[in-house]
């Protein structure tokens, strides 16, 4: 039976006992309103760890003023049932005062990786993410922590934060889970109207067509960006924020796609209320 825990001290007690028995702890940090993407992270953690802890905490530090902190979708009862069915052992659902009893005076920032793409659109976002994830690592002491590739820049920021701060944790990136028409699963998809939902797969279409062009011999980063931009721009409702071609490890924008390079294509567009993000990987053929 899954345990639901609200306090840091109780969670530490349970996970200290797990480690004392020689058990491994897997951590799946989420903001709740769980979908199959989150559940795939739990599933992977269940395969690889003895005790799986998922966290549900809508972290105010990663929302700027005017963003959707208050409106962010929440359904704890449904999340509990889904997490338990997926094999989660512990669900950590701290309150805001449990996580931040005092105004935070400490902030974790990951320079350079946080500056462009999502960081340009949301300048305070990644510091909020890195800070709460560092805190969750310090609280839970996981051996392995699971994050979706859907938020590819977040994954890179978390990996670098864990490495720079020597957290003894393996950060595991897991493939994006998609709806049948290609739309990447996201809790914020609930904001889409029916008409916007019908248009939303354009992001994935733009990415897969651009990846196919790279596989067919396109070697210009600018041409790949232009192709993705044109595909998204053809949908009047979609307001493109960026279309990027970056090195998958460093997130540096690429002008020339060298044979053998591991490249990530990323797009973000506003579609009505939500900003949708998506990305795919491609290896440049030799
Ligand atoms: O991806 C998310 O849901 C959040 O950014 C995370 C990693 C749980 C931190 O609040």
mmCIF file with all atom_site columns, C-alpha atoms and ligand atoms in Angstrom, residues 29-31 57 59 62 129 132-133 147 151 154, ligand 1:
data_model
loop_
_atom_site.group_PDB
_atom_site.id
_atom_site.type_symbol
_atom_site.label_atom_id
_atom_site.label_alt_id
_atom_site.label_comp_id
_atom_site.label_asym_id
_atom_site.label_entity_id
_atom_site.label_seq_id
_atom_site.pdbx_PDB_ins_code
_atom_site.Cartn_x
_atom_site.Cartn_y
_atom_site.Cartn_z
_atom_site.occupancy
_atom_site.B_iso_or_equiv
_atom_site.pdbx_formal_charge
_atom_site.auth_seq_id
_atom_site.auth_comp_id
_atom_site.auth_asym_id
_atom_site.auth_atom_id
_atom_site.pdbx_PDB_model_num
ATOM   1  C CA . UNK A 1 29  ? 9.549  14.904 -8.881  1.00 0.00 ? 29  UNK A CA 1
ATOM   2  C CA . UNK A 1 30  ? 6.276  16.233 -10.343 1.00 0.00 ? 30  UNK A CA 1
ATOM   3  C CA . UNK A 1 31  ? 3.841  19.100 -9.943  1.00 0.00 ? 31  UNK A CA 1
ATOM   4  C CA . UNK A 1 57  ? 4.451  20.038 -5.258  1.00 0.00 ? 57  UNK A CA 1
ATOM   5  C CA . UNK A 1 59  ? 6.552  24.990 -6.777  1.00 0.00 ? 59  UNK A CA 1
ATOM   6  C CA . UNK A 1 62  ? 9.407  28.522 -10.733 1.00 0.00 ? 62  UNK A CA 1
ATOM   7  C CA . UNK A 1 129 ? 13.333 24.539 -10.771 1.00 0.00 ? 129 UNK A CA 1
ATOM   8  C CA . UNK A 1 132 ? 13.359 22.985 -5.604  1.00 0.00 ? 132 UNK A CA 1
ATOM   9  C CA . UNK A 1 133 ? 14.995 19.945 -7.230  1.00 0.00 ? 133 UNK A CA 1
ATOM   10 C CA . UNK A 1 147 ? 12.729 13.472 -15.467 1.00 0.00 ? 147 UNK A CA 1
ATOM   11 C CA . UNK A 1 151 ? 11.293 19.412 -20.839 1.00 0.00 ? 151 UNK A CA 1
ATOM   12 C CA . UNK A 1 154 ? 15.045 21.433 -17.664 1.00 0.00 ? 154 UNK A CA 1
HETATM 13 O O1 . LIG B 2 .   ? 8.748  19.276 -14.511 1.00 0.00 ? 1   LIG B O1 1
HETATM 14 C C1 . LIG B 2 .   ? 8.138  19.588 -13.465 1.00 0.00 ? 1   LIG B C1 1
HETATM 15 O O2 . LIG B 2 .   ? 7.005  19.155 -13.220 1.00 0.00 ? 1   LIG B O2 1
HETATM 16 C C2 . LIG B 2 .   ? 8.779  20.540 -12.479 1.00 0.00 ? 1   LIG B C2 1
HETATM 17 O O3 . LIG B 2 .   ? 9.513  21.521 -13.126 1.00 0.00 ? 1   LIG B O3 1
HETATM 18 C C3 . LIG B 2 .   ? 9.635  19.833 -11.406 1.00 0.00 ? 1   LIG B C3 1
HETATM 19 C C4 . LIG B 2 .   ? 10.829 19.120 -12.021 1.00 0.00 ? 1   LIG B C4 1
HETATM 20 C C5 . LIG B 2 .   ? 8.771  18.821 -10.656 1.00 0.00 ? 1   LIG B C5 1
HETATM 21 C C6 . LIG B 2 .   ? 10.161 20.846 -10.393 1.00 0.00 ? 1   LIG B C6 1
HETATM 22 O O4 . LIG B 2 .   ? 9.129  21.521 -9.757  1.00 0.00 ? 1   LIG B O4 1
#
